[in-house]
Amino acid sequence: MTEIPRPLQDLLVREAHLRLGREQLAPVLAAQEAGLAAIVARRPATLLFTPKDKRNAYLAAVAEAEQTVRLLRTGVEQLDRVEPHLRKLVRDAIEDFLRASCPEYTTALAAREQKADWRRCLERFAERMHEFVQALGNARNMACTGYVRATQAFSQSAVQAFVIAIAAAQKVESEVQFANKVADAQARMFEEGGFANAHPLPRLREVSYAVWVSTIGSRSLTEAQMQFESLISDTKRLCETGITELCTQAEAADAGQGSMIENYLEAAWIQLREAVTPLVNPDDTERSVADSEIMVVELAKQTARGRLDTIPAVPAG
């Protein structure tokens, strides 16, 4: 592994001390709380009438146990305050480290960004499909106008409508091809980055709509109407439910890719924790936890909100 930058190393050591502090405090707190409960359970039923020395001894024992539990809880509360903030600092630092030193990670991040391009392709595809459905409906209606049954010839107006529908179909096919190119490019990027099992973006179904429409013009009117019905039914189904299903699949793929990338970061995090283990001295835990709390508080003050909170309020009037 590439040498760990000193700032990241420092954060990982701080994190280790927080974890160690919780491991030290949690069982002791549980034992002391149980001890306090046991003392309280032995409370004499008639404490006021208990001899003074026994009463004072009982009350002293309760007070001592309560103080111990209170101190331990204060320590746990300190960990609760510091851990979320420090964890975020560590995570951000690890991500920076991976971006700078791990080409596989940056490739995976870049690959995931392909979803935005794919989504734009799908939006264009939906628009082109809508135009195609309208052109198909017009061509179907025009096919009946001026049709010569004796020669099975469509009118010039119908032929023109067919031409418009074919052009619309070609635009649909173009969007399908481009969307699939984006999906394939993303898959290649993930594979080249070592993420061969990445959840792929869905590929759009490739249908030769233009050829389909062009063959209708060579059929009889009856056959043409049947083909129109079949084609319009197919395209409408795609518009009404298919596109939504593709979006759902894309969201699921993106979530899976995000989890995969996060798992990669978590695996790196585990290795980095192991790498700094020799630097963690249990004797420094209490001091490190207190220092980490000071650090996160100071960092919070440096944020825009933190600076605003430190500005004295202007007196009214």
Coordinates of C-alpha atoms in Angstrom, one line a residue:
M1 CA 0.0 0.0 0.0
T2 CA 1.1 3.5 -0.7
E3 CA 2.6 5.3 2.3
I4 CA -0.2 6.7 4.4
P5 CA -0.1 10.6 4.5
R6 CA 0.6 11.9 8.0
P7 CA -2.7 13.8 8.4
L8 CA -4.7 10.6 7.6
Q9 CA -2.4 8.6 9.8
D10 CA -3.2 11.0 12.7
L11 CA -6.9 10.7 12.1
L12 CA -6.8 6.9 12.0
V13 CA -4.9 6.8 15.3
R14 CA -7.5 9.1 16.9
E15 CA -10.2 6.8 15.6
A16 CA -8.5 3.8 17.1
H17 CA -8.3 5.5 20.5
L18 CA -12.0 6.3 20.3
R19 CA -12.8 2.7 19.6
L20 CA -10.4 1.6 22.3
G21 CA -12.0 4.0 24.8
R22 CA -15.4 2.6 24.1
E23 CA -14.1 -1.0 24.5
Q24 CA -12.7 0.0 27.9
L25 CA -15.7 2.0 29.1
A26 CA -18.6 -0.1 27.9
P27 CA -18.1 -3.2 30.0
V28 CA -17.1 -1.2 33.1
L29 CA -20.2 1.0 32.8
A30 CA -22.4 -2.0 32.4
A31 CA -20.9 -3.6 35.5
Q32 CA -21.2 -0.4 37.6
E33 CA -24.8 0.1 36.5
A34 CA -25.5 -3.4 37.6
G35 CA -23.8 -2.8 40.9
L36 CA -25.8 0.4 41.4
A37 CA -29.0 -1.5 40.7
A38 CA -28.0 -4.2 43.2
I39 CA -27.3 -1.6 45.9
V40 CA -30.6 0.1 45.3
A41 CA -32.4 -3.3 45.4
R42 CA -31.0 -3.8 49.0
R43 CA -32.6 -0.6 50.2
P44 CA -34.2 -1.2 53.6
A45 CA -37.9 -1.1 53.4
T46 CA -38.0 1.3 56.4
L47 CA -34.9 3.4 55.7
L48 CA -35.9 6.2 58.0
F49 CA -36.1 3.9 60.9
T50 CA -32.9 2.1 60.2
P51 CA -30.1 2.8 62.6
K52 CA -28.2 6.0 61.6
D53 CA -24.8 4.3 60.9
K54 CA -26.4 1.7 58.7
R55 CA -28.6 4.3 56.9
N56 CA -25.5 6.5 56.3
A57 CA -23.5 3.6 55.1
Y58 CA -26.3 2.7 52.6
L59 CA -26.7 6.3 51.4
A60 CA -22.9 6.6 51.0
A61 CA -22.7 3.4 49.0
V62 CA -25.5 4.7 46.7
A63 CA -23.9 8.1 46.3
E64 CA -20.5 6.5 45.5
A65 CA -22.0 4.1 42.9
E66 CA -24.1 6.9 41.3
Q67 CA -21.0 9.1 41.0
T68 CA -19.0 6.3 39.4
V69 CA -21.8 5.6 36.9
R70 CA -22.2 9.3 36.2
L71 CA -18.5 9.6 35.4
L72 CA -18.5 6.6 33.2
R73 CA -21.6 7.8 31.3
T74 CA -19.9 11.2 30.8
G75 CA -17.0 9.4 29.2
V76 CA -19.4 7.4 26.9
E77 CA -21.3 10.6 26.0
Q78 CA -18.0 12.2 25.1
L79 CA -17.3 9.4 22.7
D80 CA -20.8 9.7 21.3
R81 CA -20.2 13.4 20.6
V82 CA -16.8 13.0 19.0
E83 CA -17.1 9.7 17.0
P84 CA -19.6 10.8 14.2
H85 CA -17.5 13.9 13.5
L86 CA -14.2 12.1 13.5
R87 CA -15.6 9.3 11.4
K88 CA -16.6 11.8 8.7
L89 CA -13.1 13.3 8.8
V90 CA -11.5 9.9 8.4
R91 CA -13.8 8.9 5.6
D92 CA -13.2 12.1 3.7
A93 CA -9.5 11.7 4.2
I94 CA -9.5 8.1 3.0
E95 CA -11.5 9.1 -0.1
D96 CA -9.0 11.8 -0.9
F97 CA -6.2 9.3 -0.4
L98 CA -7.9 6.7 -2.8
R99 CA -8.5 9.4 -5.4
A100 CA -4.9 10.4 -5.3
S101 CA -3.3 7.0 -5.2
C102 CA -5.7 4.4 -6.5
P103 CA -6.5 4.5 -10.3
E104 CA -9.1 1.7 -9.8
Y105 CA -11.1 3.8 -7.4
T106 CA -11.1 7.0 -9.6
T107 CA -12.1 4.9 -12.6
A108 CA -15.0 3.5 -10.7
L109 CA -16.1 7.0 -9.7
A110 CA -15.8 8.1 -13.3
A111 CA -17.7 5.1 -14.5
R112 CA -20.6 5.8 -12.2
E113 CA -21.0 9.3 -13.5
Q114 CA -21.9 7.7 -16.9
K115 CA -25.4 7.3 -15.5
A116 CA -26.2 11.0 -16.0
D117 CA -25.4 10.6 -19.7
W118 CA -27.4 7.5 -20.0
R119 CA -30.4 9.2 -18.3
R120 CA -30.2 12.0 -20.8
C121 CA -30.2 9.4 -23.6
L122 CA -33.3 7.9 -22.1
E123 CA -35.1 11.2 -21.9
R124 CA -34.3 11.8 -25.6
F125 CA -35.4 8.3 -26.4
A126 CA -38.7 8.9 -24.7
E127 CA -39.2 12.1 -26.7
R128 CA -38.4 10.3 -30.0
M129 CA -40.7 7.4 -29.1
H130 CA -43.5 9.8 -28.5
E131 CA -42.9 11.4 -31.9
F132 CA -42.7 7.9 -33.5
V133 CA -46.0 6.8 -32.0
Q134 CA -47.7 9.9 -33.3
A135 CA -46.2 9.4 -36.8
L136 CA -47.3 5.7 -36.7
G137 CA -50.9 6.7 -35.9
N138 CA -50.9 9.2 -38.7
A139 CA -49.5 6.7 -41.2
R140 CA -52.1 4.1 -40.1
N141 CA -54.9 6.6 -40.7
M142 CA -53.5 7.8 -44.0
A143 CA -53.1 4.2 -45.3
C144 CA -56.9 4.0 -45.7
T145 CA -57.1 7.2 -47.7
G146 CA -57.0 6.7 -51.5
Y147 CA -56.0 3.1 -51.2
V148 CA -56.4 1.2 -54.6
R149 CA -57.5 -2.3 -53.7
A150 CA -57.2 -3.5 -57.3
T151 CA -53.5 -2.8 -57.4
Q152 CA -52.9 -2.9 -53.6
A153 CA -51.4 0.6 -53.9
F154 CA -51.3 3.2 -51.2
S155 CA -51.9 6.8 -52.0
Q156 CA -49.1 9.4 -52.3
S157 CA -50.3 10.9 -49.0
A158 CA -50.0 7.5 -47.3
V159 CA -46.6 6.9 -48.8
Q160 CA -45.5 10.3 -47.5
A161 CA -46.8 9.4 -44.0
F162 CA -44.8 6.2 -44.2
V163 CA -41.7 8.1 -45.0
I164 CA -42.2 10.4 -42.0
A165 CA -42.8 7.4 -39.7
I166 CA -39.6 5.7 -41.1
A167 CA -37.6 8.9 -40.3
A168 CA -39.1 9.0 -36.8
A169 CA -38.2 5.3 -36.4
Q170 CA -34.6 6.0 -37.4
K171 CA -34.3 8.7 -34.7
V172 CA -35.6 6.2 -32.1
E173 CA -33.0 3.6 -33.2
S174 CA -30.3 6.2 -33.0
E175 CA -31.1 7.1 -29.4
V176 CA -31.3 3.4 -28.5
Q177 CA -27.8 2.8 -30.0
F178 CA -26.3 5.8 -28.2
A179 CA -27.8 4.8 -24.9
N180 CA -26.5 1.3 -25.2
K181 CA -23.1 2.7 -26.2
V182 CA -23.0 4.6 -22.9
A183 CA -24.1 1.5 -20.9
D184 CA -21.4 -0.6 -22.6
A185 CA -18.8 2.1 -22.1
Q186 CA -19.6 2.2 -18.4
A187 CA -19.4 -1.6 -18.1
R188 CA -15.9 -1.5 -19.8
M189 CA -14.7 1.2 -17.4
F190 CA -15.8 -0.9 -14.4
E191 CA -14.1 -4.0 -15.8
E192 CA -10.9 -2.1 -16.6
G193 CA -10.9 -0.8 -13.0
G194 CA -11.2 -4.3 -11.6
F195 CA -14.9 -4.1 -10.9
A196 CA -16.1 -6.8 -13.3
N197 CA -19.2 -7.6 -11.1
A198 CA -20.5 -4.1 -11.1
H199 CA -24.2 -3.7 -11.6
P200 CA -24.6 -2.6 -15.2
L201 CA -26.9 0.0 -16.5
P202 CA -29.8 -1.5 -18.5
R203 CA -29.5 -1.8 -22.3
L204 CA -32.4 -0.7 -24.4
R205 CA -34.1 -3.2 -26.6
E206 CA -32.9 -2.8 -30.1
V207 CA -35.7 -3.1 -32.7
S208 CA -35.5 -2.3 -36.4
Y209 CA -38.5 0.0 -36.3
A210 CA -37.6 1.6 -39.6
V211 CA -37.4 -1.7 -41.5
W212 CA -40.7 -2.7 -39.8
V213 CA -42.5 0.4 -41.0
S214 CA -41.0 0.1 -44.5
T215 CA -42.2 -3.5 -45.0
I216 CA -45.8 -2.4 -44.1
G217 CA -45.9 -0.4 -47.3
S218 CA -45.5 -3.5 -49.4
R219 CA -48.4 -5.3 -47.8
S220 CA -52.1 -5.3 -48.5
L221 CA -54.2 -2.8 -46.5
T222 CA -55.6 -5.6 -44.3
E223 CA -52.1 -6.9 -43.5
A224 CA -50.8 -3.3 -43.1
Q225 CA -53.5 -2.5 -40.5
M226 CA -52.6 -5.6 -38.6
Q227 CA -48.9 -4.7 -38.6
F228 CA -49.7 -1.1 -37.6
E229 CA -51.7 -2.4 -34.6
S230 CA -48.9 -4.7 -33.6
L231 CA -46.3 -2.0 -33.9
I232 CA -48.3 0.7 -32.2
S233 CA -49.1 -1.7 -29.4
D234 CA -45.4 -2.4 -28.9
T235 CA -44.4 1.2 -28.9
K236 CA -47.2 2.3 -26.6
R237 CA -46.4 -0.4 -24.1
L238 CA -42.8 0.8 -24.1
C239 CA -43.8 4.4 -23.6
E240 CA -46.3 3.7 -20.9
T241 CA -44.4 1.1 -18.8
G242 CA -41.1 0.2 -20.4
I243 CA -39.3 3.5 -19.9
T244 CA -40.4 3.6 -16.2
E245 CA -39.0 0.1 -15.8
L246 CA -35.7 1.1 -17.4
C247 CA -35.5 4.1 -15.0
T248 CA -36.1 1.7 -12.0
Q249 CA -33.4 -0.6 -13.3
A250 CA -31.0 2.2 -13.7
E251 CA -31.6 3.5 -10.1
A252 CA -31.1 -0.1 -8.8
A253 CA -27.8 -0.3 -10.9
D254 CA -26.6 3.0 -9.5
A255 CA -27.4 2.0 -6.0
G256 CA -25.5 -1.2 -6.5
Q257 CA -22.5 0.6 -8.0
G258 CA -22.6 3.0 -5.1
S259 CA -22.5 0.2 -2.6
M260 CA -19.7 -1.5 -4.5
I261 CA -17.6 1.7 -4.4
E262 CA -18.4 2.2 -0.7
N263 CA -17.4 -1.4 0.1
Y264 CA -14.1 -0.8 -1.7
L265 CA -13.5 2.3 0.5
E266 CA -14.5 0.3 3.6
A267 CA -12.1 -2.5 2.7
A268 CA -9.3 0.1 2.3
W269 CA -10.4 1.6 5.6
I270 CA -9.9 -1.8 7.4
Q271 CA -6.4 -2.2 5.9
L272 CA -5.5 1.4 6.9
R273 CA -6.7 0.7 10.5
E274 CA -4.5 -2.4 10.6
A275 CA -1.6 -0.4 9.3
V276 CA -1.6 2.1 12.1
T277 CA -2.3 -0.4 14.9
P278 CA 1.4 -0.3 16.0
L279 CA 1.1 3.4 16.6
V280 CA -1.8 3.1 19.0
N281 CA -0.7 3.2 22.7
P282 CA -3.5 2.4 25.1
D283 CA -1.9 4.7 27.7
D284 CA -2.7 7.6 25.4
T285 CA -6.3 6.9 24.9
E286 CA -7.8 9.2 27.5
R287 CA -5.6 12.1 26.3
S288 CA -6.3 11.4 22.6
V289 CA -10.1 11.3 23.1
A290 CA -10.1 14.6 24.9
D291 CA -7.8 16.2 22.3
S292 CA -10.0 14.9 19.5
E293 CA -13.1 16.5 21.1
I294 CA -11.2 19.8 21.2
M295 CA -10.2 19.3 17.5
V296 CA -13.7 18.7 16.2
V297 CA -15.1 21.6 18.2
E298 CA -12.5 23.9 16.7
L299 CA -13.2 22.6 13.2
A300 CA -16.9 23.2 13.7
K301 CA -16.2 26.8 14.6
Q302 CA -14.3 27.3 11.4
T303 CA -17.4 26.4 9.3
A304 CA -19.6 29.3 8.1
R305 CA -22.4 28.2 10.6
G306 CA -19.8 27.9 13.4
R307 CA -18.5 31.4 12.7
L308 CA -22.0 32.8 12.7
D309 CA -22.7 31.2 16.0
T310 CA -19.7 32.9 17.6
I311 CA -20.8 36.4 16.5
P312 CA -22.3 38.3 19.4
A313 CA -26.0 39.1 19.0
V314 CA -26.8 42.7 18.2
P315 CA -28.8 44.2 21.1
A316 CA -32.4 45.0 20.1
G317 CA -33.3 48.7 19.7

